[in-house]
Amino acid sequence: WDHFQFPHLFLKGRDGEPHEAAATSTLPRFASLDAKAAALPAAEVPDEAPLVSQMLPGVSVAAVAAALQAGGGADGFLERFYTECSSAMGITRTEWREEPRIQGTVVCGIRYTMPLPKDVPSAVSRLVSIPESTKVTTVLRLRARDDELVLLLQTLAHDAPFGETFRTQEIIRFQAHNGGVRMLKWASVVWVQALAWHMAPVKKIIESKSIDGVRDSALKMSSALVSFAAGHV
């Protein structure tokens, strides 16, 4: 389940142009988790309205940064969040590390297994069997500047229907605001393999369900960050 190939569209700098390294080579098909994280695009905020806006009262940007980068294991925020939000099991992850391709950012990767939802539309269940659970790879890039953080992550659910053909991408901005932190969240589905034309209805369902999942997780993340920060003052 290490299958996670990144096409050139993921190897772009802040100006949207391919990096020099991307023009001459691609990552190996079975790249390490570190390499997958390093292939993420720059953590930049989209020029469009966010999907979700949440306030984190009484929390500082520094506290959010500390939570996101807290050590792994039972004490790690990411482990706790994915366990509580996604019922994740068997979580493993790499340590955050500086990524020289995009200066000023750090990256890490996470693997886990999570149950799949039961409310699969019939248009999808008629085409493919739905397993009870799926292996998941999530890779993250974090940028800290001034009084804000920007977190970009992409998630691949390997065993979900058509899961190898797309990534769910989230961009989260944390800004100091009115004595707390304002969290803004954007989401999109990045297709790395086109579905056949007659699958257009399925594609729309996948995109809708993916965006709904990102929206639903926003309140859980904001609550989890406030709780985690309060316990690590």
XYZ file of C-alpha atoms in Angstrom:
233
model
C 0.000 0.000 0.000
C 2.948 2.236 -0.624
C 1.505 3.075 -4.045
C 1.367 6.886 -4.102
C 2.678 8.361 -7.307
C 2.933 12.138 -7.725
C 2.676 13.591 -11.228
C 4.417 16.855 -12.124
C 1.389 18.918 -11.132
C 2.344 18.319 -7.472
C 5.940 19.434 -7.999
C 5.329 23.160 -8.285
C 6.718 26.200 -6.575
C 4.938 29.285 -5.288
C 4.617 30.725 -8.784
C 2.868 27.581 -10.056
C 5.762 26.675 -12.341
C 7.441 23.272 -12.062
C 10.594 23.248 -9.978
C 13.810 22.587 -11.856
C 14.076 19.130 -10.328
C 10.557 18.302 -11.445
C 11.364 19.112 -15.055
C 13.942 16.366 -15.270
C 12.666 13.614 -13.005
C 9.682 12.241 -11.157
C 9.521 10.573 -7.807
C 9.812 6.792 -7.898
C 6.478 4.997 -7.911
C 7.211 3.463 -4.526
C 8.675 6.551 -2.892
C 9.226 6.690 0.845
C 6.729 8.477 3.041
C 9.241 11.315 3.451
C 9.556 11.644 -0.324
C 5.786 11.700 -0.701
C 5.540 14.537 1.796
C 8.378 16.411 0.083
C 6.475 16.229 -3.229
C 3.578 18.295 -1.877
C 2.962 21.727 -3.390
C 3.752 24.919 -1.503
C 1.508 25.665 1.466
C -0.158 28.763 0.023
C -3.635 30.116 0.660
C -6.046 30.026 -2.325
C -7.430 33.267 -3.710
C -11.030 32.292 -2.996
C -13.488 32.184 -0.119
C -12.766 29.465 2.464
C -15.003 26.458 2.890
C -15.048 26.841 6.685
C -14.149 29.491 9.265
C -13.740 28.585 12.952
C -12.508 30.479 16.019
C -10.125 28.900 18.525
C -10.658 31.047 21.649
C -7.840 31.577 24.112
C -5.275 29.860 21.893
C -2.153 31.370 20.323
C -0.657 30.666 16.916
C 2.445 29.398 18.726
C 0.296 26.920 20.679
C -1.269 25.638 17.447
C 2.195 25.216 15.911
C 3.373 23.331 18.996
C 0.318 21.068 18.912
C 0.657 20.201 15.233
C 4.338 19.377 15.704
C 4.008 17.588 19.041
C 5.899 14.317 19.332
C 4.394 11.105 18.069
C 2.764 8.304 19.994
C -0.072 8.670 22.470
C 0.986 12.245 23.281
C 0.947 13.466 19.694
C -1.848 15.778 18.581
C -2.086 14.322 15.085
C -2.359 10.791 16.432
C -5.060 11.862 18.869
C -6.958 13.845 16.246
C -7.055 11.074 13.639
C -7.987 8.516 16.285
C -10.901 10.612 17.542
C -12.008 12.120 14.219
C -11.567 9.155 11.871
C -11.432 6.158 14.251
C -7.918 5.597 12.899
C -5.997 2.505 13.974
C -2.384 1.423 13.649
C -1.081 4.957 13.215
C 2.542 5.434 12.223
C 4.181 8.647 11.105
C 7.467 10.265 10.264
C 8.967 13.124 12.250
C 8.518 16.671 10.996
C 11.573 17.727 9.035
C 12.697 20.724 7.016
C 12.097 20.374 3.288
C 14.742 22.185 1.215
C 12.769 22.261 -2.044
C 10.360 24.799 -0.531
C 12.232 26.889 2.012
C 10.565 27.766 5.294
C 8.388 24.665 5.445
C 8.447 21.348 7.275
C 6.795 18.094 6.174
C 5.716 14.770 7.629
C 3.673 11.736 6.624
C 1.133 9.532 8.396
C -0.232 6.065 7.689
C -3.225 4.476 9.366
C -6.292 2.316 8.818
C -9.802 3.698 9.189
C -13.340 2.353 8.685
C -15.218 3.439 5.585
C -18.648 5.092 5.941
C -21.708 2.938 5.442
C -23.770 5.535 3.560
C -22.215 4.843 0.166
C -24.469 6.023 -2.695
C -25.967 3.208 -4.751
C -24.408 4.678 -7.903
C -21.034 3.732 -6.423
C -21.894 0.490 -4.610
C -23.371 -0.973 -7.810
C -20.017 -0.581 -9.534
C -17.550 -1.731 -6.880
C -17.555 -3.646 -3.631
C -17.069 -1.510 -0.514
C -14.585 -2.848 2.048
C -15.119 -2.380 5.779
C -11.963 -0.289 6.111
C -9.204 1.317 4.108
C -5.509 1.960 4.488
C -4.785 5.686 4.348
C -1.742 7.835 3.606
C -1.784 11.505 4.627
C 1.129 13.829 3.902
C 1.437 17.329 5.362
C 3.394 20.519 4.724
C 3.475 23.293 7.338
C 4.592 26.887 6.809
C 5.019 29.372 9.677
C 5.358 33.090 9.003
C 4.714 36.150 11.161
C 1.432 35.621 13.040
C 0.057 32.795 10.938
C 0.476 29.154 10.019
C -0.554 27.484 6.771
C -0.995 23.709 6.737
C -1.468 21.805 3.482
C -2.313 18.117 3.509
C -3.295 15.513 0.970
C -4.992 12.255 1.840
C -5.196 9.050 -0.173
C -7.649 6.330 0.921
C -6.090 3.352 -0.855
C -8.950 0.844 -0.595
C -11.892 3.230 -0.969
C -13.795 3.069 -4.270
C -11.539 4.594 -6.948
C -9.309 5.697 -4.063
C -6.064 5.446 -6.016
C -7.294 7.935 -8.625
C -7.631 11.041 -6.458
C -6.330 12.891 -3.399
C -8.371 15.007 -1.013
C -6.447 18.237 -0.443
C -6.961 20.575 2.496
C -5.358 23.952 3.131
C -5.766 25.372 6.635
C -4.749 28.859 7.699
C -4.337 29.790 11.369
C -4.243 33.528 12.123
C -4.089 35.475 15.385
C -7.514 37.121 15.829
C -9.311 38.782 18.761
C -7.333 37.063 21.497
C -7.482 33.673 19.862
C -6.848 32.037 16.506
C -9.068 32.074 13.446
C -8.942 28.857 11.428
C -9.850 29.057 7.741
C -10.120 25.904 5.695
C -10.181 25.228 1.947
C -10.691 21.858 0.263
C -10.439 20.338 -3.193
C -10.195 16.966 -4.891
C -7.056 16.458 -6.969
C -7.526 13.846 -9.701
C -4.344 12.041 -10.674
C -6.077 9.584 -12.985
C -9.095 10.458 -15.097
C -12.232 8.371 -14.761
C -14.005 7.173 -17.904
C -16.570 9.627 -19.310
C -19.505 7.471 -18.209
C -18.241 7.761 -14.636
C -19.045 11.480 -14.487
C -21.883 10.985 -11.950
C -19.559 8.918 -9.743
C -16.889 11.612 -9.952
C -19.375 14.210 -8.714
C -20.388 11.959 -5.824
C -16.762 11.400 -4.817
C -16.027 15.128 -4.895
C -19.165 15.995 -2.930
C -18.555 13.348 -0.263
C -14.886 14.312 0.048
C -15.640 18.017 0.512
C -18.407 17.208 3.010
C -15.920 15.150 5.001
C -13.434 18.022 5.115
C -16.165 20.437 6.202
C -17.357 18.089 8.951
C -13.836 17.625 10.303
C -13.235 21.371 10.783
C -15.159 21.700 14.043
C -13.530 18.528 15.353
C -10.066 19.906 14.568
C -10.718 23.296 16.150
C -12.112 21.678 19.302
C -9.233 19.222 19.454
C -6.653 21.996 19.110
C -8.231 24.074 21.899
C -8.367 21.016 24.163
C -4.817 19.934 23.359
C -3.402 23.423 23.846
C -5.184 23.773 27.201
C -3.603 20.562 28.426
C -0.083 21.567 27.344
C 0.229 25.082 28.725
